[in-house]
Short mmCIF file of C-alpha atoms in Angstrom, two decimals:
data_model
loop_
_atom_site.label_atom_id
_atom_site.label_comp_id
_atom_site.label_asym_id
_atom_site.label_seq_id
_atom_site.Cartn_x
_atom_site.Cartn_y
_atom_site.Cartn_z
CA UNK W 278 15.69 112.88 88.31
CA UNK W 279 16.00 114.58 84.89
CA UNK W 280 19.80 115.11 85.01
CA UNK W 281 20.98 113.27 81.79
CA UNK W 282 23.62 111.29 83.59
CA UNK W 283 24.13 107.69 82.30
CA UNK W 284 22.22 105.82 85.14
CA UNK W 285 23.07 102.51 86.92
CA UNK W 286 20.91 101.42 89.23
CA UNK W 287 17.97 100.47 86.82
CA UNK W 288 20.36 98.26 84.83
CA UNK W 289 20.20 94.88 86.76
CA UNK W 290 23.48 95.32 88.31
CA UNK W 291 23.10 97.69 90.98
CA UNK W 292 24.85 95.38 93.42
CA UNK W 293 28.14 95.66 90.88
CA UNK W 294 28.27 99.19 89.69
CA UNK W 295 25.52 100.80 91.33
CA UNK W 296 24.88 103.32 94.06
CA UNK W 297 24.35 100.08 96.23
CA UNK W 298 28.06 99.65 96.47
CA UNK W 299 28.37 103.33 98.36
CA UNK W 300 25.31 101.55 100.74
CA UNK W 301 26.59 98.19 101.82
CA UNK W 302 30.24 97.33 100.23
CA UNK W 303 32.25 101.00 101.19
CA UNK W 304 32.31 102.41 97.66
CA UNK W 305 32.04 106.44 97.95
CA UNK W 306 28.69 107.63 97.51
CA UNK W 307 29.76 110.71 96.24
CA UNK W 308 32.95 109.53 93.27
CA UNK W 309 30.16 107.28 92.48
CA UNK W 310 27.94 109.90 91.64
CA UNK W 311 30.42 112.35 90.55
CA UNK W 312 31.95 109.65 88.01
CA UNK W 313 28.40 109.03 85.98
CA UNK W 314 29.09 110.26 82.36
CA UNK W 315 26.66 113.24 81.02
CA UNK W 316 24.56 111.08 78.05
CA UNK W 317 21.54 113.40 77.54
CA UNK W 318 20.59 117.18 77.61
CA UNK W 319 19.94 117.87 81.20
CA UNK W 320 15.77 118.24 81.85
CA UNK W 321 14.77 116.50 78.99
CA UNK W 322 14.56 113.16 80.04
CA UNK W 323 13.17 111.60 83.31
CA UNK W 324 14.62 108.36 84.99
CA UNK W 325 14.96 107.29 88.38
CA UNK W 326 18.19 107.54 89.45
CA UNK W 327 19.66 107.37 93.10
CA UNK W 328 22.74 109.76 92.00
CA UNK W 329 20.82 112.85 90.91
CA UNK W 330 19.71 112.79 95.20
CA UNK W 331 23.50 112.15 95.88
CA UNK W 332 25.01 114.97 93.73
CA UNK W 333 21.85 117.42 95.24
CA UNK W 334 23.69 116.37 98.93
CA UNK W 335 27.25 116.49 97.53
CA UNK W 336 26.57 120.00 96.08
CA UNK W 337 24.91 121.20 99.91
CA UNK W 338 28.31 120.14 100.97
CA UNK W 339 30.29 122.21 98.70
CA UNK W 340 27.65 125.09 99.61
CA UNK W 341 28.25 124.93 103.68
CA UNK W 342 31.47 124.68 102.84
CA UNK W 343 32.86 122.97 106.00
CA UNK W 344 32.76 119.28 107.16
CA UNK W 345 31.31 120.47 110.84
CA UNK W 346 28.58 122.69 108.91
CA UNK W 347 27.73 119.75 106.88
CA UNK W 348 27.62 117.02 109.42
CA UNK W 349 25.78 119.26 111.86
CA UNK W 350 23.42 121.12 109.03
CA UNK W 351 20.29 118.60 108.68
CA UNK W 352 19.94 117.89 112.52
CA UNK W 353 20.07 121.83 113.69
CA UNK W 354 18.07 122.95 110.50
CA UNK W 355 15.07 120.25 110.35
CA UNK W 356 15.30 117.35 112.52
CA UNK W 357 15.61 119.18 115.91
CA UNK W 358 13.42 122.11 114.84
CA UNK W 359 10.12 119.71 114.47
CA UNK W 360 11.16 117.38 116.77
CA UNK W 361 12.49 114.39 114.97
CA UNK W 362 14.78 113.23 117.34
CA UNK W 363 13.88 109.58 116.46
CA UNK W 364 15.17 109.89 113.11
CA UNK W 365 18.91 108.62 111.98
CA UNK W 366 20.63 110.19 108.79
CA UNK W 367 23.22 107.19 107.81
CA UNK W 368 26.24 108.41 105.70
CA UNK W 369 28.92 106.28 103.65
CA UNK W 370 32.42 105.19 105.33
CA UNK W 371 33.85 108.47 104.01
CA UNK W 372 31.14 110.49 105.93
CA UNK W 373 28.83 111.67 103.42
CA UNK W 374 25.38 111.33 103.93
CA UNK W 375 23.16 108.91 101.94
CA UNK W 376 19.88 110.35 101.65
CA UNK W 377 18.48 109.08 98.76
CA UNK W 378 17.78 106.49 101.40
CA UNK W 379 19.21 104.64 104.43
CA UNK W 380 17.18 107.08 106.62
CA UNK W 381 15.79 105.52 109.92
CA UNK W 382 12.95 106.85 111.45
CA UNK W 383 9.27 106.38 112.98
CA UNK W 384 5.90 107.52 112.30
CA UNK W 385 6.12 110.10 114.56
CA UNK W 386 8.97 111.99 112.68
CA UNK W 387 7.52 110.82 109.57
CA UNK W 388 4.20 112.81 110.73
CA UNK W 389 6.19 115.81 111.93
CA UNK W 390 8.28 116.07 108.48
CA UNK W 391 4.67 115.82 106.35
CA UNK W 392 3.42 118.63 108.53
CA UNK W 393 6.34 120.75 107.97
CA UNK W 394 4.99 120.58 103.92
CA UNK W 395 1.52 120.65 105.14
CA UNK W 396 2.44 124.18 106.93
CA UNK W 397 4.15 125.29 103.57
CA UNK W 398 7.66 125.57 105.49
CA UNK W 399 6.33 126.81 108.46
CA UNK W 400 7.21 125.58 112.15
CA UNK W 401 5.73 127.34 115.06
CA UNK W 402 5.61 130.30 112.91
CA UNK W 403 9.27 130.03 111.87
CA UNK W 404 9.83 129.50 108.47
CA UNK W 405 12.22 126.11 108.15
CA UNK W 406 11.74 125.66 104.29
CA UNK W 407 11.28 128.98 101.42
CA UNK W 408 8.08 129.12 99.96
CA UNK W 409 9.79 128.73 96.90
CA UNK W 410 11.39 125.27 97.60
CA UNK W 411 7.72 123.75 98.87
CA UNK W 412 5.96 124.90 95.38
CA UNK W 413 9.59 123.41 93.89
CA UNK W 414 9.05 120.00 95.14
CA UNK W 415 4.85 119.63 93.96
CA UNK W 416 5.59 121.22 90.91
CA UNK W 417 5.66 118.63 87.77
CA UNK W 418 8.95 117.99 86.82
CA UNK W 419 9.04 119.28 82.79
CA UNK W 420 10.51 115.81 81.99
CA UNK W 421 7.31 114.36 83.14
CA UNK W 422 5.01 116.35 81.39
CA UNK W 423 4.13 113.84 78.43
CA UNK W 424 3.90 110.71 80.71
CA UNK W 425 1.34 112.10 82.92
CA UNK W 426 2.88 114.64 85.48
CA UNK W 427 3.81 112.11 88.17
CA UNK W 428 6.80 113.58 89.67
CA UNK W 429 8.01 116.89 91.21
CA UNK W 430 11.14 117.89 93.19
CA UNK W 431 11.84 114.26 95.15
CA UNK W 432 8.69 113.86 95.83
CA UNK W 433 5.69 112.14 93.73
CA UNK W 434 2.36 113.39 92.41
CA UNK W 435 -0.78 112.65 91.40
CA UNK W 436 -0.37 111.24 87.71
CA UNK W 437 -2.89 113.22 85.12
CA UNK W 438 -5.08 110.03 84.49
CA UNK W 439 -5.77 109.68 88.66
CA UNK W 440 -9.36 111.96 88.82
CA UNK W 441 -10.46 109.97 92.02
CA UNK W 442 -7.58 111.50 94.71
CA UNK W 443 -7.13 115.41 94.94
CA UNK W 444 -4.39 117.04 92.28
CA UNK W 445 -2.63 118.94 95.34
CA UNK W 446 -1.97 115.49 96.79
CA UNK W 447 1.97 114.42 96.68
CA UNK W 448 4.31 112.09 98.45
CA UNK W 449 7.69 110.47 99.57
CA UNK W 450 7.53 106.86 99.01
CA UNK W 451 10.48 104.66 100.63
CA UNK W 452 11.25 101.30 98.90
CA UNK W 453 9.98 99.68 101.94
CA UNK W 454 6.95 101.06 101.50
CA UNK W 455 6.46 104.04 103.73
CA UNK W 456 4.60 106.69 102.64
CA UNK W 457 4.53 110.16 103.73
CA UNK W 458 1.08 111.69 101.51
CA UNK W 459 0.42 115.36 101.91
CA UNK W 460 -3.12 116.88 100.87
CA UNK W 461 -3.27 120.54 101.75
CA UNK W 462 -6.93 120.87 100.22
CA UNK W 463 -8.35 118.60 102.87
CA UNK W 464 -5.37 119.35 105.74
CA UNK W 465 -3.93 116.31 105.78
CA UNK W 466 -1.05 113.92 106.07
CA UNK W 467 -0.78 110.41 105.72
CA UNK W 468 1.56 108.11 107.15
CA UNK W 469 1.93 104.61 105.92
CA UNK W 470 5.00 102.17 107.23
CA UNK W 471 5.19 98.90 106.03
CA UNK W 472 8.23 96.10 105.07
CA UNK W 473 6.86 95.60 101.51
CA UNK W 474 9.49 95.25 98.95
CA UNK W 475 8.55 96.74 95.71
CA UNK W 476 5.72 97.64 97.61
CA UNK W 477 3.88 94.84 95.29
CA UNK W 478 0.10 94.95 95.50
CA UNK W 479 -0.40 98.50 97.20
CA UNK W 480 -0.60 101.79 95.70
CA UNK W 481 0.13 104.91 97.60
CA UNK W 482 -2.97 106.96 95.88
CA UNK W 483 -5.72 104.25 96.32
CA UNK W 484 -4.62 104.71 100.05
CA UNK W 485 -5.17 108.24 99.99
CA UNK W 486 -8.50 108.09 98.50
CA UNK W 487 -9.65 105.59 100.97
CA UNK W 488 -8.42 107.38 104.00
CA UNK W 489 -10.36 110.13 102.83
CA UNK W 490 -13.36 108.73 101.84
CA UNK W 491 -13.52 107.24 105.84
CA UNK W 492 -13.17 111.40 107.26
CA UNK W 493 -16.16 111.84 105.19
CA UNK W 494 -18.10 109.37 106.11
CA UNK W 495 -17.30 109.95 109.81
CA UNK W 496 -17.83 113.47 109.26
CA UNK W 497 -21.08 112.68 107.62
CA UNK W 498 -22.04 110.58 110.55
CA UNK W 499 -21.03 113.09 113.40
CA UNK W 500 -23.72 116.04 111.67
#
């Protein structure tokens, strides 16, 4: 999210210009991207933007370097591996996958992918995911470092001024309002579906600090 391109979908017109077009209205998700003018120094600047995700899946593309290794590539490398088999990857009219969203799935899969993280990569003793790509993703982003450390590699993290929910939390958040909360000091995931748009009203780490304030007091109760 720190790539310096000129964003577009935090402009009001996301529905005209924006990365919404590729969604709904057949646009390509990937010219769309590609087409975003360089206005910053790359890293220096943080801002949510759907086309830094689509670029990351365009350049995955370019890396397998064949349509039937790309189409085929996130099903026989994660979903199948931990079982998601409840769990649709939609793509654009031109084939390209859309995952900065427009992923369908359960709680189920939505457990399995936080316990993938929660297992540092590992599945059954197989590693799925490097070492180096789990500390990638809950590492602070530099860009975020002087507005409180709240993002990593796609997924979020604990701001600095949150001392009430454990630093090695972090989390996907879907504009729905699913969570996915990982919290490998006290073993856990969290999974949190919901149809909340903007997800108004509920905050992802006041969940996670209730959910494990309850273990404790069970645990409490069970000595």
């Amino acid at each position: 999210m720190s790539s310096g391109l000129q964003t577009v979908d935090n402009d009001g017109q996301e529905y005209a210009v924006g990365s919404g077009m590729s969604y709904w209205a057949g646009a390509s998700s990937v010219e769309g991207a590609r087409r975003r003018a360089l206005i910053r120094e790359p890293g220096a600047n943080w801002d949510y933007e759907n086309y830094d995700t689509l670029l990351a899946v365009y350049a995955m593309k370019r890396a397998l370097g064949s349509e039937k290794k790309y189409v085929e590539f996130p099903r026989k490398r994660l979903l199948d591996p931990i079982g998601m088999r409840n769990t649709l990857l939609s793509t654009d009219r031109f084939g390209d996958f859309i995952l900065s969203s427009q992923v369908y799935t359960n709680a189920r899969d939505l457990a399995r992918f936080g316990l993938l993280y929660l297992q540092n990569g590992l599945w059954n003793g197989e590693r799925l995911l490097s070492e180096e790509w789990v500390d990638f993703v809950r590492t602070p982003a530099p860009s975020t470092a002087g507005r409180g450390n709240f993002y990593g590699g796609q997924f979020w993290l604990v701001p600095d001024e949150r001392t009430d929910v454990p630093k090695d939390a972090y989390s996907t958040a879907g504009n729905r309002g699913q969570f996915v909360v990982i919290v490998p000091s006290h073993d856990l995931v969290i999974v949190r579906r919901g149809l909340d748009w903007g997800r108004q009203g509920f905050d992802r780490w006041d969940m996670t600090r209730e959910v494990i304030k309850a273990f404790r007091a069970a645990a409490a109760a069970a000595d």
